[in-house]
PDB file of C-alpha atoms in Angstrom:
ATOM      1  CA  UNK A   1      -9.251  -5.776   9.380  1.00  0.00           C
ATOM      2  CA  UNK A   2      -8.270  -5.784   5.732  1.00  0.00           C
ATOM      3  CA  UNK A   3      -4.322  -6.472   4.948  1.00  0.00           C
ATOM      4  CA  UNK A   4      -3.802  -2.701   4.161  1.00  0.00           C
ATOM      5  CA  UNK A   5      -5.088  -1.823   7.618  1.00  0.00           C
ATOM      6  CA  UNK A   6      -3.027  -4.187   9.280  1.00  0.00           C
ATOM      7  CA  UNK A   7       0.153  -3.431   7.306  1.00  0.00           C
ATOM      8  CA  UNK A   8      -0.216   0.613   8.058  1.00  0.00           C
ATOM      9  CA  UNK A   9      -1.276  -0.042  11.851  1.00  0.00           C
ATOM     10  CA  UNK A  10       2.213  -2.166  11.950  1.00  0.00           C
ATOM     11  CA  UNK A  11       4.289   0.548  10.532  1.00  0.00           C
ATOM     12  CA  UNK A  12       2.707   3.812  11.927  1.00  0.00           C
ATOM     13  CA  UNK A  13       4.688   3.882  15.108  1.00  0.00           C
ATOM     14  CA  UNK A  14       8.125   3.797  13.262  1.00  0.00           C
ATOM     15  CA  UNK A  15       7.186   6.478  10.834  1.00  0.00           C
ATOM     16  CA  UNK A  16       9.841   8.661  11.901  1.00  0.00           C
ATOM     17  CA  UNK A  17      12.501   6.560  10.022  1.00  0.00           C
ATOM     18  CA  UNK A  18      10.473   5.614   7.035  1.00  0.00           C
ATOM     19  CA  UNK A  19      11.079   6.833   3.488  1.00  0.00           C
ATOM     20  CA  UNK A  20      10.359   5.747   0.048  1.00  0.00           C
ATOM     21  CA  UNK A  21      14.132   4.082  -0.154  1.00  0.00           C
ATOM     22  CA  UNK A  22      13.505   1.874   2.814  1.00  0.00           C
ATOM     23  CA  UNK A  23       9.902   1.063   3.138  1.00  0.00           C
ATOM     24  CA  UNK A  24       8.855  -2.359   1.715  1.00  0.00           C
ATOM     25  CA  UNK A  25       6.594  -2.880  -1.347  1.00  0.00           C
ATOM     26  CA  UNK A  26       3.734  -3.953   1.164  1.00  0.00           C
ATOM     27  CA  UNK A  27       3.887  -0.674   2.971  1.00  0.00           C
ATOM     28  CA  UNK A  28       4.149   1.591  -0.303  1.00  0.00           C
ATOM     29  CA  UNK A  29       1.145  -0.539  -1.822  1.00  0.00           C
ATOM     30  CA  UNK A  30      -1.031  -0.349   1.190  1.00  0.00           C
ATOM     31  CA  UNK A  31      -0.739   3.328   1.682  1.00  0.00           C
ATOM     32  CA  UNK A  32      -1.227   3.816  -2.082  1.00  0.00           C
ATOM     33  CA  UNK A  33      -4.273   1.700  -2.128  1.00  0.00           C
ATOM     34  CA  UNK A  34      -5.822   3.664   1.119  1.00  0.00           C
ATOM     35  CA  UNK A  35      -5.375   7.085  -0.980  1.00  0.00           C
ATOM     36  CA  UNK A  36      -6.888   5.539  -4.044  1.00  0.00           C
ATOM     37  CA  UNK A  37      -9.917   4.729  -1.862  1.00  0.00           C
ATOM     38  CA  UNK A  38      -9.804   8.336  -0.466  1.00  0.00           C
ATOM     39  CA  UNK A  39      -9.674   9.386  -3.893  1.00  0.00           C
ATOM     40  CA  UNK A  40     -12.391   7.345  -5.404  1.00  0.00           C
ATOM     41  CA  UNK A  41     -14.835   8.010  -2.354  1.00  0.00           C
ATOM     42  CA  UNK A  42     -14.629   4.603  -1.311  1.00  0.00           C
ATOM     43  CA  UNK A  43     -13.092   5.079   2.078  1.00  0.00           C
ATOM     44  CA  UNK A  44     -13.298   8.005   4.401  1.00  0.00           C
ATOM     45  CA  UNK A  45     -10.962   9.662   7.074  1.00  0.00           C
ATOM     46  CA  UNK A  46     -13.798  10.378   9.046  1.00  0.00           C
ATOM     47  CA  UNK A  47     -17.792   9.486   8.844  1.00  0.00           C
ATOM     48  CA  UNK A  48     -20.961   9.816  10.612  1.00  0.00           C
ATOM     49  CA  UNK A  49     -21.893   6.761  12.368  1.00  0.00           C
ATOM     50  CA  UNK A  50     -25.035   6.527  14.460  1.00  0.00           C
ATOM     51  CA  UNK A  51     -25.297  10.643  14.638  1.00  0.00           C
ATOM     52  CA  UNK A  52     -21.519  10.857  15.708  1.00  0.00           C
ATOM     53  CA  UNK A  53     -18.398  11.519  13.654  1.00  0.00           C
ATOM     54  CA  UNK A  54     -15.815   8.618  13.854  1.00  0.00           C
ATOM     55  CA  UNK A  55     -12.334   8.826  12.399  1.00  0.00           C
ATOM     56  CA  UNK A  56     -10.892   5.775  10.915  1.00  0.00           C
ATOM     57  CA  UNK A  57      -7.693   5.706  12.429  1.00  0.00           C
ATOM     58  CA  UNK A  58      -5.821   3.517  10.103  1.00  0.00           C
ATOM     59  CA  UNK A  59      -6.966   5.483   6.915  1.00  0.00           C
ATOM     60  CA  UNK A  60      -5.658   8.652   8.818  1.00  0.00           C
ATOM     61  CA  UNK A  61      -2.266   6.937   9.750  1.00  0.00           C
ATOM     62  CA  UNK A  62      -2.438   5.958   5.844  1.00  0.00           C
ATOM     63  CA  UNK A  63      -2.394   9.704   5.145  1.00  0.00           C
ATOM     64  CA  UNK A  64       0.131  10.677   7.529  1.00  0.00           C
ATOM     65  CA  UNK A  65       2.367   7.542   6.395  1.00  0.00           C
ATOM     66  CA  UNK A  66       2.238   8.970   2.679  1.00  0.00           C
ATOM     67  CA  UNK A  67       4.044  12.420   3.947  1.00  0.00           C
ATOM     68  CA  UNK A  68       6.936  10.137   5.339  1.00  0.00           C
ATOM     69  CA  UNK A  69       7.301   8.153   2.096  1.00  0.00           C
ATOM     70  CA  UNK A  70       7.028  10.706  -0.553  1.00  0.00           C
ATOM     71  CA  UNK A  71       9.509  13.473  -1.264  1.00  0.00           C
ATOM     72  CA  UNK A  72       8.786  17.100  -2.094  1.00  0.00           C
ATOM     73  CA  UNK A  73       9.159  17.706  -6.128  1.00  0.00           C
ATOM     74  CA  UNK A  74       8.249  20.610  -8.049  1.00  0.00           C
ATOM     75  CA  UNK A  75       5.014  20.259  -9.961  1.00  0.00           C
ATOM     76  CA  UNK A  76       3.522  22.559 -12.670  1.00  0.00           C
ATOM     77  CA  UNK A  77       0.600  24.124 -11.796  1.00  0.00           C
ATOM     78  CA  UNK A  78      -0.531  26.417 -14.770  1.00  0.00           C
ATOM     79  CA  UNK A  79       0.577  29.856 -14.103  1.00  0.00           C
ATOM     80  CA  UNK A  80       2.655  28.883 -11.230  1.00  0.00           C
ATOM     81  CA  UNK A  81       4.799  25.913  -9.454  1.00  0.00           C
ATOM     82  CA  UNK A  82       4.404  23.935  -6.589  1.00  0.00           C
ATOM     83  CA  UNK A  83       6.824  22.052  -4.308  1.00  0.00           C
ATOM     84  CA  UNK A  84       4.938  19.427  -2.631  1.00  0.00           C
ATOM     85  CA  UNK A  85       4.750  15.770  -1.681  1.00  0.00           C
ATOM     86  CA  UNK A  86       0.909  15.113  -3.006  1.00  0.00           C
ATOM     87  CA  UNK A  87      -0.258  15.147  -6.450  1.00  0.00           C
ATOM     88  CA  UNK A  88      -2.712  17.227  -7.830  1.00  0.00           C
ATOM     89  CA  UNK A  89      -6.225  15.292  -8.090  1.00  0.00           C
ATOM     90  CA  UNK A  90      -7.226  16.471 -11.336  1.00  0.00           C
ATOM     91  CA  UNK A  91      -3.366  16.651 -12.911  1.00  0.00           C
ATOM     92  CA  UNK A  92      -3.260  15.236 -16.646  1.00  0.00           C
ATOM     93  CA  UNK A  93      -7.093  14.827 -16.914  1.00  0.00           C
ATOM     94  CA  UNK A  94      -8.550  15.347 -20.539  1.00  0.00           C
ATOM     95  CA  UNK A  95     -11.471  17.261 -21.402  1.00  0.00           C
ATOM     96  CA  UNK A  96     -13.458  13.914 -21.801  1.00  0.00           C
ATOM     97  CA  UNK A  97     -12.301  12.859 -18.264  1.00  0.00           C
ATOM     98  CA  UNK A  98     -13.471  16.148 -16.687  1.00  0.00           C
ATOM     99  CA  UNK A  99     -16.790  15.962 -18.483  1.00  0.00           C
ATOM    100  CA  UNK A 100     -17.162  12.413 -17.457  1.00  0.00           C
ATOM    101  CA  UNK A 101     -16.277  13.100 -13.797  1.00  0.00           C
ATOM    102  CA  UNK A 102     -19.153  15.998 -13.541  1.00  0.00           C
ATOM    103  CA  UNK A 103     -17.129  18.517 -11.920  1.00  0.00           C
ATOM    104  CA  UNK A 104     -16.254  22.035 -12.468  1.00  0.00           C
ATOM    105  CA  UNK A 105     -13.032  23.322 -11.371  1.00  0.00           C
ATOM    106  CA  UNK A 106     -12.824  27.197 -11.801  1.00  0.00           C
ATOM    107  CA  UNK A 107      -9.215  28.269 -11.778  1.00  0.00           C
ATOM    108  CA  UNK A 108      -7.615  28.606  -9.508  1.00  0.00           C
ATOM    109  CA  UNK A 109      -8.970  25.938  -7.449  1.00  0.00           C
ATOM    110  CA  UNK A 110      -6.809  23.255  -6.306  1.00  0.00           C
ATOM    111  CA  UNK A 111      -7.563  19.625  -5.016  1.00  0.00           C
ATOM    112  CA  UNK A 112      -4.955  16.897  -3.582  1.00  0.00           C
ATOM    113  CA  UNK A 113      -5.063  13.761  -4.980  1.00  0.00           C
ATOM    114  CA  UNK A 114      -6.553  11.729  -2.051  1.00  0.00           C
ATOM    115  CA  UNK A 115      -9.598  13.900  -1.852  1.00  0.00           C
ATOM    116  CA  UNK A 116     -12.967  12.888  -2.908  1.00  0.00           C
ATOM    117  CA  UNK A 117     -14.731  15.332  -5.217  1.00  0.00           C
ATOM    118  CA  UNK A 118     -18.304  14.039  -6.266  1.00  0.00           C
ATOM    119  CA  UNK A 119     -20.224  14.664  -9.576  1.00  0.00           C
ATOM    120  CA  UNK A 120     -22.193  17.981  -9.636  1.00  0.00           C
ATOM    121  CA  UNK A 121     -19.388  19.700  -7.501  1.00  0.00           C
ATOM    122  CA  UNK A 122     -18.128  23.040  -8.551  1.00  0.00           C
ATOM    123  CA  UNK A 123     -14.771  24.195  -6.962  1.00  0.00           C
ATOM    124  CA  UNK A 124     -14.349  27.875  -7.130  1.00  0.00           C
ATOM    125  CA  UNK A 125     -11.037  29.355  -6.361  1.00  0.00           C
ATOM    126  CA  UNK A 126     -10.370  27.102  -3.412  1.00  0.00           C
ATOM    127  CA  UNK A 127      -8.135  24.447  -1.756  1.00  0.00           C
ATOM    128  CA  UNK A 128      -9.261  20.991  -1.037  1.00  0.00           C
ATOM    129  CA  UNK A 129      -6.978  18.917   0.941  1.00  0.00           C
ATOM    130  CA  UNK A 130      -5.934  15.171   0.786  1.00  0.00           C
ATOM    131  CA  UNK A 131      -8.756  13.304   3.012  1.00  0.00           C
ATOM    132  CA  UNK A 132     -11.287  15.741   2.432  1.00  0.00           C
ATOM    133  CA  UNK A 133     -15.025  14.206   1.036  1.00  0.00           C
ATOM    134  CA  UNK A 134     -16.766  16.933  -0.994  1.00  0.00           C
ATOM    135  CA  UNK A 135     -20.413  15.260  -1.513  1.00  0.00           C
ATOM    136  CA  UNK A 136     -22.365  15.971  -4.723  1.00  0.00           C
ATOM    137  CA  UNK A 137     -24.121  19.386  -5.173  1.00  0.00           C
ATOM    138  CA  UNK A 138     -21.470  21.413  -3.219  1.00  0.00           C
ATOM    139  CA  UNK A 139     -19.945  24.503  -4.147  1.00  0.00           C
ATOM    140  CA  UNK A 140     -16.370  25.190  -2.341  1.00  0.00           C
TER     141      UNK A 140
END
């Protein structure tokens, strides 16, 4: 068990009273690390092991804790605005960064931070939620 997993498991049962004001830096960092791992494709909420789908409970808990630790806020979304707790995955990317990612995003496709979108993916008008893993060559 890594330290992030341990911290997330320890705090999960008391999540009802948690928010960004009373959570310790250790928990905030552990949740941020888990979401970054999802975003980069290093971690998965669920994965196939020996032919069976297995949920990585601590990562699922990290996603749920992130909702308790973040407040809704207004986010610009091109032709609209959003009021949500989760950043958009491609927010603020430059043309060069998009090109390096190898992903094509067709308006008004939306992907949340904490979703993995592999190179050679095309996102047609769609919604990809936090925790999703979209592998290479997929069109959503």
